[in-house]
PDB file of C-alpha atoms and ligand atoms in Angstrom:
ATOM      1  CA  MET A   1      -3.898 -59.406  28.123  1.00 56.00           C
ATOM      2  CA  ARG A   2      -3.156 -60.968  24.777  1.00 63.00           C
ATOM      3  CA  ILE A   3      -3.704 -58.742  21.742  1.00 63.00           C
ATOM      4  CA  PRO A   4      -5.773 -60.581  19.102  1.00 66.00           C
ATOM      5  CA  PHE A   5      -3.586 -61.438  16.121  1.00 63.00           C
ATOM      6  CA  PHE A   6      -5.738 -59.566  13.557  1.00 61.00           C
ATOM      7  CA  LEU A   7      -5.538 -56.363  15.622  1.00 66.00           C
ATOM      8  CA  PHE A   8      -1.767 -56.690  15.825  1.00 66.00           C
ATOM      9  CA  VAL A   9      -1.546 -57.208  12.066  1.00 65.00           C
ATOM     10  CA  SER A  10      -3.828 -54.289  11.221  1.00 74.00           C
ATOM     11  CA  ALA A  11      -1.898 -51.985  13.594  1.00 79.00           C
ATOM     12  CA  THR A  12       1.363 -52.972  11.884  1.00 76.00           C
ATOM     13  CA  VAL A  13      -0.147 -52.424   8.441  1.00 73.00           C
ATOM     14  CA  LEU A  14      -1.453 -49.041   9.560  1.00 77.00           C
ATOM     15  CA  GLN A  15       1.979 -48.055  10.859  1.00 79.00           C
ATOM     16  CA  ALA A  16       3.607 -49.053   7.584  1.00 73.00           C
ATOM     17  CA  GLN A  17       0.983 -47.097   5.647  1.00 83.00           C
ATOM     18  CA  THR A  18       1.519 -44.013   7.806  1.00 89.00           C
ATOM     19  CA  ALA A  19       5.296 -44.168   7.312  1.00 91.00           C
ATOM     20  CA  GLU A  20       4.757 -44.610   3.563  1.00 93.00           C
ATOM     21  CA  LEU A  21       2.458 -41.579   3.424  1.00 96.00           C
ATOM     22  CA  GLU A  22       4.907 -39.457   5.410  1.00 96.00           C
ATOM     23  CA  THR A  23       7.515 -40.256   2.763  1.00 97.00           C
ATOM     24  CA  TYR A  24       5.174 -39.403  -0.090  1.00 98.00           C
ATOM     25  CA  ILE A  25       3.821 -36.165   1.379  1.00 98.00           C
ATOM     26  CA  GLU A  26       6.342 -34.222   3.419  1.00 98.00           C
ATOM     27  CA  VAL A  27       4.817 -31.867   5.959  1.00 98.00           C
ATOM     28  CA  ARG A  28       6.834 -29.238   7.819  1.00 98.00           C
ATOM     29  CA  SER A  29       5.251 -26.934  10.308  1.00 97.00           C
ATOM     30  CA  GLY A  30       6.399 -23.332  10.470  1.00 98.00           C
ATOM     31  CA  THR A  31       6.043 -20.137  12.449  1.00 98.00           C
ATOM     32  CA  LEU A  32       5.627 -17.518   9.709  1.00 98.00           C
ATOM     33  CA  PRO A  33       2.170 -16.694   8.314  1.00 98.00           C
ATOM     34  CA  ILE A  34       3.267 -18.211   4.996  1.00 98.00           C
ATOM     35  CA  ILE A  35       2.469 -21.658   3.602  1.00 98.00           C
ATOM     36  CA  LEU A  36       4.302 -23.172   0.645  1.00 98.00           C
ATOM     37  CA  THR A  37       2.693 -26.030  -1.251  1.00 98.00           C
ATOM     38  CA  VAL A  38       4.774 -27.890  -3.824  1.00 98.00           C
ATOM     39  CA  PRO A  39       2.539 -30.376  -5.655  1.00 98.00           C
ATOM     40  CA  HIS A  40       4.506 -31.264  -8.801  1.00 98.00           C
ATOM     41  CA  GLY A  41       8.192 -31.514  -7.918  1.00 98.00           C
ATOM     42  CA  GLY A  42       8.237 -35.143  -6.718  1.00 98.00           C
ATOM     43  CA  SER A  43      10.161 -38.010  -8.304  1.00 98.00           C
ATOM     44  CA  LEU A  44       9.005 -41.130  -6.424  1.00 98.00           C
ATOM     45  CA  LYS A  45       7.292 -43.785  -8.540  1.00 98.00           C
ATOM     46  CA  PRO A  46       6.411 -46.614  -6.131  1.00 97.00           C
ATOM     47  CA  ASP A  47       5.311 -49.838  -7.851  1.00 97.00           C
ATOM     48  CA  ASN A  48       2.343 -50.262  -5.517  1.00 95.00           C
ATOM     49  CA  VAL A  49       0.743 -46.995  -6.702  1.00 97.00           C
ATOM     50  CA  LEU A  50      -1.024 -47.284 -10.063  1.00 96.00           C
ATOM     51  CA  ALA A  51       0.043 -44.910 -12.829  1.00 97.00           C
ATOM     52  CA  ARG A  52      -2.516 -42.217 -13.608  1.00 98.00           C
ATOM     53  CA  ARG A  53      -4.237 -42.893 -16.914  1.00 97.00           C
ATOM     54  CA  TYR A  54      -5.268 -39.358 -17.937  1.00 97.00           C
ATOM     55  CA  GLY A  55      -4.459 -35.721 -17.184  1.00 96.00           C
ATOM     56  CA  VAL A  56      -1.120 -33.943 -17.097  1.00 96.00           C
ATOM     57  CA  THR A  57       1.786 -36.080 -15.837  1.00 96.00           C
ATOM     58  CA  GLY A  58       4.826 -33.879 -16.500  1.00 96.00           C
ATOM     59  CA  THR A  59       6.892 -32.936 -13.473  1.00 97.00           C
ATOM     60  CA  ASP A  60       7.742 -29.341 -12.450  1.00 98.00           C
ATOM     61  CA  ALA A  61      11.509 -29.897 -12.391  1.00 98.00           C
ATOM     62  CA  ASN A  62      13.568 -28.273  -9.635  1.00 98.00           C
ATOM     63  CA  THR A  63      10.594 -26.848  -7.739  1.00 98.00           C
ATOM     64  CA  VAL A  64      11.574 -28.801  -4.599  1.00 98.00           C
ATOM     65  CA  PRO A  65      15.126 -27.347  -4.358  1.00 98.00           C
ATOM     66  CA  LEU A  66      13.651 -23.965  -5.258  1.00 98.00           C
ATOM     67  CA  ALA A  67      11.176 -24.246  -2.372  1.00 98.00           C
ATOM     68  CA  GLU A  68      14.026 -25.288  -0.037  1.00 98.00           C
ATOM     69  CA  MET A  69      15.865 -22.088  -0.932  1.00 98.00           C
ATOM     70  CA  ILE A  70      12.744 -19.966  -0.432  1.00 98.00           C
ATOM     71  CA  ILE A  71      12.392 -21.514   3.042  1.00 98.00           C
ATOM     72  CA  GLU A  72      16.050 -20.725   3.824  1.00 98.00           C
ATOM     73  CA  GLU A  73      15.859 -17.138   2.575  1.00 98.00           C
ATOM     74  CA  LEU A  74      12.661 -16.467   4.521  1.00 98.00           C
ATOM     75  CA  GLU A  75      14.231 -17.860   7.678  1.00 98.00           C
ATOM     76  CA  LYS A  76      17.385 -15.759   7.176  1.00 98.00           C
ATOM     77  CA  ARG A  77      15.378 -12.542   6.955  1.00 98.00           C
ATOM     78  CA  TYR A  78      12.433 -13.076   9.246  1.00 98.00           C
ATOM     79  CA  GLY A  79      13.698 -15.536  11.853  1.00 97.00           C
ATOM     80  CA  GLY A  80      11.030 -18.140  11.209  1.00 98.00           C
ATOM     81  CA  LYS A  81      10.079 -20.800   8.707  1.00 98.00           C
ATOM     82  CA  PRO A  82       7.040 -20.993   6.496  1.00 98.00           C
ATOM     83  CA  HIS A  83       4.820 -24.068   6.689  1.00 98.00           C
ATOM     84  CA  ALA A  84       5.569 -26.411   3.802  1.00 98.00           C
ATOM     85  CA  ILE A  85       3.689 -29.298   2.207  1.00 98.00           C
ATOM     86  CA  ILE A  86       5.703 -31.076  -0.465  1.00 98.00           C
ATOM     87  CA  SER A  87       4.540 -33.984  -2.613  1.00 98.00           C
ATOM     88  CA  ARG A  88       7.464 -36.358  -3.214  1.00 98.00           C
ATOM     89  CA  LEU A  89       5.369 -38.529  -5.539  1.00 98.00           C
ATOM     90  CA  HIS A  90       5.917 -38.158  -9.261  1.00 98.00           C
ATOM     91  CA  ARG A  91       2.964 -36.636 -11.067  1.00 98.00           C
ATOM     92  CA  THR A  92       2.408 -39.928 -12.926  1.00 98.00           C
ATOM     93  CA  LYS A  93       1.303 -41.296  -9.505  1.00 98.00           C
ATOM     94  CA  LEU A  94      -0.481 -38.308  -7.952  1.00 98.00           C
ATOM     95  CA  ASP A  95      -1.435 -34.780  -8.952  1.00 98.00           C
ATOM     96  CA  PRO A  96      -2.383 -32.992  -5.719  1.00 98.00           C
ATOM     97  CA  ASN A  97      -3.371 -29.882  -7.677  1.00 98.00           C
ATOM     98  CA  ARG A  98      -6.550 -31.517  -8.989  1.00 98.00           C
ATOM     99  CA  GLU A  99      -9.853 -32.750  -7.580  1.00 98.00           C
ATOM    100  CA  LEU A 100      -9.480 -36.149  -5.926  1.00 98.00           C
ATOM    101  CA  GLU A 101     -10.847 -38.191  -8.823  1.00 98.00           C
ATOM    102  CA  GLU A 102      -8.437 -36.855 -11.449  1.00 98.00           C
ATOM    103  CA  ALA A 103      -5.644 -36.537  -8.870  1.00 98.00           C
ATOM    104  CA  ALA A 104      -5.499 -40.149  -7.670  1.00 98.00           C
ATOM    105  CA  GLN A 105      -7.650 -42.007 -10.250  1.00 98.00           C
ATOM    106  CA  GLY A 106      -8.860 -44.593  -7.761  1.00 96.00           C
ATOM    107  CA  ASP A 107      -5.579 -45.813  -6.318  1.00 97.00           C
ATOM    108  CA  PRO A 108      -6.030 -46.203  -2.514  1.00 96.00           C
ATOM    109  CA  THR A 109      -2.487 -45.059  -1.615  1.00 96.00           C
ATOM    110  CA  ALA A 110      -2.708 -42.066  -3.950  1.00 97.00           C
ATOM    111  CA  ILE A 111      -6.100 -41.210  -2.426  1.00 97.00           C
ATOM    112  CA  ALA A 112      -4.604 -41.326   1.083  1.00 97.00           C
ATOM    113  CA  ALA A 113      -1.640 -39.193  -0.069  1.00 98.00           C
ATOM    114  CA  TRP A 114      -3.996 -36.616  -1.610  1.00 98.00           C
ATOM    115  CA  HIS A 115      -5.878 -36.404   1.686  1.00 98.00           C
ATOM    116  CA  ARG A 116      -2.630 -35.995   3.622  1.00 98.00           C
ATOM    117  CA  PHE A 117      -1.541 -33.181   1.266  1.00 98.00           C
ATOM    118  CA  HIS A 118      -4.802 -31.240   1.578  1.00 98.00           C
ATOM    119  CA  ASP A 119      -5.538 -31.974   5.231  1.00 98.00           C
ATOM    120  CA  SER A 120      -2.012 -30.764   6.065  1.00 98.00           C
ATOM    121  CA  ALA A 121      -2.416 -27.621   3.930  1.00 98.00           C
ATOM    122  CA  GLN A 122      -5.716 -26.869   5.640  1.00 98.00           C
ATOM    123  CA  LYS A 123      -4.207 -27.505   9.064  1.00 98.00           C
ATOM    124  CA  ALA A 124      -1.371 -25.094   8.235  1.00 98.00           C
ATOM    125  CA  CYS A 125      -3.922 -22.462   7.139  1.00 98.00           C
ATOM    126  CA  ASP A 126      -5.864 -22.946  10.391  1.00 98.00           C
ATOM    127  CA  THR A 127      -2.659 -22.568  12.439  1.00 98.00           C
ATOM    128  CA  VAL A 128      -1.719 -19.372  10.571  1.00 98.00           C
ATOM    129  CA  MET A 129      -5.203 -17.914  11.089  1.00 98.00           C
ATOM    130  CA  LYS A 130      -5.160 -18.789  14.783  1.00 98.00           C
ATOM    131  CA  LYS A 131      -1.628 -17.539  15.471  1.00 97.00           C
ATOM    132  CA  SER A 132      -1.274 -14.617  13.047  1.00 97.00           C
ATOM    133  CA  GLY A 133      -4.810 -13.670  12.101  1.00 98.00           C
ATOM    134  CA  ALA A 134      -4.151 -13.890   8.369  1.00 98.00           C
ATOM    135  CA  GLY A 135      -1.596 -15.210   5.922  1.00 98.00           C
ATOM    136  CA  LEU A 136      -0.559 -16.208   2.439  1.00 98.00           C
ATOM    137  CA  LEU A 137      -0.261 -19.586   0.725  1.00 98.00           C
ATOM    138  CA  LEU A 138       2.052 -19.818  -2.290  1.00 99.00           C
ATOM    139  CA  ASP A 139       1.540 -22.814  -4.574  1.00 98.00           C
ATOM    140  CA  ILE A 140       4.907 -23.361  -6.271  1.00 98.00           C
ATOM    141  CA  HIS A 141       5.030 -24.676  -9.856  1.00 98.00           C
ATOM    142  CA  GLY A 142       7.087 -24.674 -13.037  1.00 98.00           C
ATOM    143  CA  HIS A 143       5.982 -23.932 -16.615  1.00 97.00           C
ATOM    144  CA  ARG A 144       7.603 -24.054 -20.042  1.00 95.00           C
ATOM    145  CA  HIS A 145       5.605 -21.380 -21.844  1.00 95.00           C
ATOM    146  CA  LEU A 146       7.309 -19.433 -24.611  1.00 93.00           C
ATOM    147  CA  ASP A 147       7.248 -16.169 -22.654  1.00 93.00           C
ATOM    148  CA  GLN A 148       9.558 -17.038 -19.762  1.00 95.00           C
ATOM    149  CA  ARG A 149       8.039 -15.015 -16.928  1.00 97.00           C
ATOM    150  CA  VAL A 150       6.878 -15.971 -13.471  1.00 98.00           C
ATOM    151  CA  GLU A 151       3.127 -16.362 -13.896  1.00 98.00           C
ATOM    152  CA  LEU A 152       1.191 -15.384 -10.794  1.00 98.00           C
ATOM    153  CA  GLY A 153      -2.261 -16.983 -10.615  1.00 98.00           C
ATOM    154  CA  TYR A 154      -5.142 -15.380  -8.733  1.00 98.00           C
ATOM    155  CA  LEU A 155      -7.966 -17.376 -10.389  1.00 98.00           C
ATOM    156  CA  VAL A 156      -8.413 -14.507 -12.843  1.00 98.00           C
ATOM    157  CA  LYS A 157      -8.314 -15.795 -16.438  1.00 97.00           C
ATOM    158  CA  GLY A 158      -5.830 -14.228 -18.853  1.00 96.00           C
ATOM    159  CA  ASP A 159      -8.484 -12.530 -21.006  1.00 96.00           C
ATOM    160  CA  LEU A 160      -9.978 -10.833 -17.925  1.00 97.00           C
ATOM    161  CA  LEU A 161      -6.551  -9.364 -17.081  1.00 97.00           C
ATOM    162  CA  LYS A 162      -6.881  -7.336 -20.292  1.00 96.00           C
ATOM    163  CA  ARG A 163      -9.555  -5.218 -18.587  1.00 97.00           C
ATOM    164  CA  SER A 164      -8.915  -1.692 -17.353  1.00 97.00           C
ATOM    165  CA  GLU A 165      -8.259  -0.965 -13.678  1.00 97.00           C
ATOM    166  CA  ALA A 166     -11.750   0.518 -13.288  1.00 98.00           C
ATOM    167  CA  GLU A 167     -13.357  -2.558 -14.842  1.00 98.00           C
ATOM    168  CA  LEU A 168     -11.410  -4.926 -12.592  1.00 98.00           C
ATOM    169  CA  ASN A 169     -12.057  -2.912  -9.431  1.00 98.00           C
ATOM    170  CA  GLY A 170     -15.769  -2.619 -10.231  1.00 98.00           C
ATOM    171  CA  ASP A 171     -16.391  -6.356 -10.725  1.00 98.00           C
ATOM    172  CA  ALA A 172     -17.409  -7.560  -7.254  1.00 98.00           C
ATOM    173  CA  ALA A 173     -18.308 -11.049  -8.531  1.00 98.00           C
ATOM    174  CA  LEU A 174     -14.876 -11.480 -10.108  1.00 98.00           C
ATOM    175  CA  ILE A 175     -13.097 -10.335  -6.931  1.00 98.00           C
ATOM    176  CA  ALA A 176     -15.220 -12.686  -4.806  1.00 98.00           C
ATOM    177  CA  ALA A 177     -14.208 -15.614  -7.032  1.00 98.00           C
ATOM    178  CA  THR A 178     -10.455 -15.070  -6.617  1.00 98.00           C
ATOM    179  CA  CYS A 179      -8.123 -16.753  -4.135  1.00 98.00           C
ATOM    180  CA  ILE A 180      -7.163 -13.317  -2.708  1.00 98.00           C
ATOM    181  CA  ARG A 181     -10.762 -12.391  -1.916  1.00 98.00           C
ATOM    182  CA  GLU A 182     -10.050 -11.585   1.747  1.00 98.00           C
ATOM    183  CA  LEU A 183      -6.739  -9.855   1.036  1.00 98.00           C
ATOM    184  CA  ASP A 184      -8.579  -7.474  -1.294  1.00 98.00           C
ATOM    185  CA  LYS A 185     -10.712  -6.375   1.686  1.00 98.00           C
ATOM    186  CA  ARG A 186      -7.722  -6.168   4.024  1.00 98.00           C
ATOM    187  CA  SER A 187      -5.278  -4.330   1.735  1.00 98.00           C
ATOM    188  CA  PRO A 188      -5.396  -0.525   1.472  1.00 98.00           C
ATOM    189  CA  GLN A 189      -4.730  -0.939  -2.249  1.00 98.00           C
ATOM    190  CA  SER A 190      -7.277  -1.679  -4.970  1.00 98.00           C
ATOM    191  CA  PHE A 191      -7.843  -5.078  -6.548  1.00 98.00           C
ATOM    192  CA  ALA A 192      -6.123  -4.018  -9.791  1.00 98.00           C
ATOM    193  CA  GLU A 193      -3.136  -2.777  -7.765  1.00 98.00           C
ATOM    194  CA  LEU A 194      -3.001  -6.126  -5.959  1.00 98.00           C
ATOM    195  CA  LEU A 195      -2.804  -7.846  -9.346  1.00 98.00           C
ATOM    196  CA  ARG A 196      -0.348  -5.601 -11.189  1.00 98.00           C
ATOM    197  CA  GLY A 197       0.511  -2.434  -9.267  1.00 98.00           C
ATOM    198  CA  PRO A 198       4.099  -1.569  -8.238  1.00 98.00           C
ATOM    199  CA  GLN A 199       3.500  -3.313  -4.894  1.00 98.00           C
ATOM    200  CA  SER A 200       1.704  -6.342  -6.274  1.00 98.00           C
ATOM    201  CA  LEU A 201       3.766  -9.518  -5.899  1.00 98.00           C
ATOM    202  CA  GLY A 202       4.586  -9.215  -9.621  1.00 98.00           C
ATOM    203  CA  GLY A 203       5.629  -5.581  -9.173  1.00 98.00           C
ATOM    204  CA  LEU A 204       7.850  -6.318  -6.181  1.00 98.00           C
ATOM    205  CA  LEU A 205       9.516  -9.252  -7.955  1.00 98.00           C
ATOM    206  CA  GLU A 206      10.083  -7.239 -11.142  1.00 98.00           C
ATOM    207  CA  PHE A 207      11.699  -4.480  -9.109  1.00 98.00           C
ATOM    208  CA  ARG A 208      14.189  -7.200  -8.053  1.00 98.00           C
ATOM    209  CA  GLY A 209      14.879  -8.313 -11.615  1.00 98.00           C
ATOM    210  CA  ILE A 210      12.370 -11.173 -11.995  1.00 98.00           C
ATOM    211  CA  ARG A 211      10.050 -10.825 -14.992  1.00 98.00           C
ATOM    212  CA  CYS A 212       6.417 -11.464 -14.032  1.00 98.00           C
ATOM    213  CA  LEU A 213       2.875 -11.653 -15.358  1.00 98.00           C
ATOM    214  CA  PRO A 214       0.740  -9.876 -14.227  1.00 98.00           C
ATOM    215  CA  SER A 215       2.988  -6.972 -13.264  1.00 98.00           C
ATOM    216  CA  PRO A 216       3.313  -3.246 -14.000  1.00 98.00           C
ATOM    217  CA  SER A 217       5.256  -4.047 -17.194  1.00 96.00           C
ATOM    218  CA  LYS A 218       2.967  -6.858 -18.378  1.00 97.00           C
ATOM    219  CA  ALA A 219      -0.672  -6.477 -17.363  1.00 97.00           C
ATOM    220  CA  SER A 220      -2.005  -9.468 -19.296  1.00 97.00           C
ATOM    221  CA  PRO A 221      -0.818 -12.314 -21.534  1.00 96.00           C
ATOM    222  CA  GLY A 222      -0.090 -11.491 -25.174  1.00 91.00           C
ATOM    223  CA  PHE A 223      -2.316 -12.591 -28.072  1.00 87.00           C
ATOM    224  CA  MET A 224      -2.774 -16.399 -27.994  1.00 87.00           C
ATOM    225  CA  ALA A 225      -0.077 -16.690 -25.305  1.00 92.00           C
ATOM    226  CA  SER A 226      -0.421 -19.302 -22.575  1.00 94.00           C
ATOM    227  CA  TYR A 227      -0.944 -18.243 -18.966  1.00 97.00           C
ATOM    228  CA  PHE A 228      -1.769 -20.312 -15.864  1.00 97.00           C
ATOM    229  CA  SER A 229      -4.281 -18.527 -13.644  1.00 97.00           C
ATOM    230  CA  GLY A 230      -4.444 -21.098 -10.826  1.00 97.00           C
ATOM    231  CA  VAL A 231      -6.082 -24.468 -10.240  1.00 97.00           C
ATOM    232  CA  TYR A 232      -7.159 -26.620  -7.308  1.00 98.00           C
ATOM    233  CA  ASP A 233      -4.686 -25.771  -4.511  1.00 98.00           C
ATOM    234  CA  VAL A 234      -5.252 -22.012  -4.542  1.00 98.00           C
ATOM    235  CA  ALA A 235      -9.003 -22.503  -4.983  1.00 98.00           C
ATOM    236  CA  ALA A 236      -9.220 -24.952  -2.082  1.00 98.00           C
ATOM    237  CA  HIS A 237      -6.956 -23.153   0.389  1.00 98.00           C
ATOM    238  CA  GLY A 238      -7.139 -19.475  -0.613  1.00 98.00           C
ATOM    239  CA  SER A 239      -9.789 -17.106   0.682  1.00 98.00           C
ATOM    240  CA  ARG A 240     -12.317 -17.642  -2.118  1.00 97.00           C
ATOM    241  CA  SER A 241     -14.550 -19.757   0.090  1.00 92.00           C
ATOM    242  CA  GLY A 242     -13.784 -17.940   3.345  1.00 96.00           C
ATOM    243  CA  GLY A 243     -10.989 -17.636   5.871  1.00 98.00           C
ATOM    244  CA  THR A 244      -8.162 -15.130   6.060  1.00 98.00           C
ATOM    245  CA  VAL A 245      -5.450 -17.068   4.234  1.00 98.00           C
ATOM    246  CA  SER A 246      -5.199 -15.875   0.656  1.00 98.00           C
ATOM    247  CA  ALA A 247      -3.351 -17.813  -2.027  1.00 98.00           C
ATOM    248  CA  ILE A 248      -1.314 -17.178  -5.162  1.00 98.00           C
ATOM    249  CA  GLN A 249      -0.154 -19.764  -7.689  1.00 98.00           C
ATOM    250  CA  VAL A 250       3.501 -19.107  -8.504  1.00 98.00           C
ATOM    251  CA  GLU A 251       4.415 -20.635 -11.871  1.00 98.00           C
ATOM    252  CA  CYS A 252       8.151 -20.395 -12.378  1.00 98.00           C
ATOM    253  CA  PRO A 253       9.717 -20.451 -15.849  1.00 98.00           C
ATOM    254  CA  TRP A 254      12.689 -22.709 -16.544  1.00 98.00           C
ATOM    255  CA  ASN A 255      15.035 -20.047 -17.933  1.00 97.00           C
ATOM    256  CA  HIS A 256      16.643 -17.816 -15.303  1.00 97.00           C
ATOM    257  CA  VAL A 257      14.549 -19.177 -12.398  1.00 98.00           C
ATOM    258  CA  ARG A 258      14.577 -22.984 -12.178  1.00 98.00           C
ATOM    259  CA  ASP A 259      17.460 -23.868 -14.512  1.00 98.00           C
ATOM    260  CA  THR A 260      20.515 -23.466 -12.233  1.00 98.00           C
ATOM    261  CA  PRO A 261      21.109 -23.331  -8.458  1.00 98.00           C
ATOM    262  CA  GLU A 262      22.371 -19.730  -8.879  1.00 98.00           C
ATOM    263  CA  HIS A 263      19.157 -18.662 -10.583  1.00 98.00           C
ATOM    264  CA  GLN A 264      17.053 -20.567  -8.045  1.00 98.00           C
ATOM    265  CA  ARG A 265      18.847 -18.730  -5.248  1.00 98.00           C
ATOM    266  CA  ARG A 266      18.398 -15.356  -6.959  1.00 98.00           C
ATOM    267  CA  PHE A 267      14.645 -15.992  -7.251  1.00 98.00           C
ATOM    268  CA  ALA A 268      14.393 -17.213  -3.646  1.00 98.00           C
ATOM    269  CA  VAL A 269      16.115 -14.039  -2.411  1.00 98.00           C
ATOM    270  CA  ALA A 270      13.877 -11.822  -4.560  1.00 98.00           C
ATOM    271  CA  LEU A 271      10.734 -13.627  -3.377  1.00 98.00           C
ATOM    272  CA  ALA A 272      11.730 -13.516   0.306  1.00 98.00           C
ATOM    273  CA  GLU A 273      12.515  -9.782   0.080  1.00 98.00           C
ATOM    274  CA  SER A 274       9.299  -9.116  -1.836  1.00 98.00           C
ATOM    275  CA  LEU A 275       7.194 -10.953   0.738  1.00 98.00           C
ATOM    276  CA  GLY A 276       8.514  -8.712   3.529  1.00 98.00           C
ATOM    277  CA  VAL A 277       7.274  -5.624   1.674  1.00 98.00           C
ATOM    278  CA  TYR A 278       4.093  -7.408   0.553  1.00 98.00           C
ATOM    279  CA  PHE A 279       3.102  -8.208   4.137  1.00 98.00           C
ATOM    280  CA  GLU A 280       3.778  -4.651   5.324  1.00 98.00           C
ATOM    281  CA  VAL A 281       1.798  -3.074   2.483  1.00 98.00           C
ATOM    282  CA  HIS A 282      -1.145  -5.432   2.133  1.00 98.00           C
ATOM    283  CA  PHE A 283      -1.421  -7.268   5.465  1.00 98.00           C
ATOM    284  CA  GLY A 284      -0.354  -4.236   7.527  1.00 98.00           C
ATOM    285  CA  ARG A 285       2.244  -6.193   9.498  1.00 97.00           C
ATOM    286  CA  LYS A 286       5.927  -7.009   9.494  1.00 97.00           C
ATOM    287  CA  LEU A 287       6.987 -10.595   8.878  1.00 96.00           C
ATOM    288  CA  LYS A 288       9.680 -10.473  11.507  1.00 85.00           C
TER     289      LYS A 288
HETATM  290 ZN1   ZN B 301       2.650 -27.557 -11.679  1.00 87.81          ZN
END
């Protein structure tokens, strides 16, 4: 049977588009109950994708090599890889960490790339839930705020972090609106402890020499100081709207974390070690 010419052409176009999208959004499946999303580390600026006209377009430099090291250090310790979804597009072309309209601004290729990023993240979450029961998504970023700490975002605004432990633990509506909603139910520790106790992610990282916010040493941002509490990725794929995968936005400073390969490695080791303890304490299971 002869294949009609238009069908042949559209199949070829589709194949080319699929290959293009696979280059723009890299998807790696894993075996650990951990998902890494890296939305802002890309450098590709293809001519056929229109430049975004508004919103933030600055790249999170070195977050891709940093994520590679985190993957390696997790594998070394726990014998498996995390799932990873990495945007290779420069943020002037796509911002996956925003709603579709602001993210792609009408460009058809950027729209398709956004869908690939989020469909893949959701698929990874579904796999983790099916295979491991529950898990954690870390959305990896970089910031240049004056106070050079790793900012951990739980969808709790900086001014709310100023509250006392009792106030935080007593605010059911606030807890339900965070991306660790399900983890709060699962963990034997309180919500405030999950945010800034010694075994919070900030506490575990600080114990390994990485300054964090929130953490036992820094409960909330200083007066007028900037702090990123989380945006689209953690809201869309964390446990705020259901499911058993919780999410944390990990905003890495430039100094001492992203600036050199040695510092990137040191952070990756600290994070991998911390996650082992974090899973035992809060998820009640070993990563291995
Ligand atoms: Zn970012």
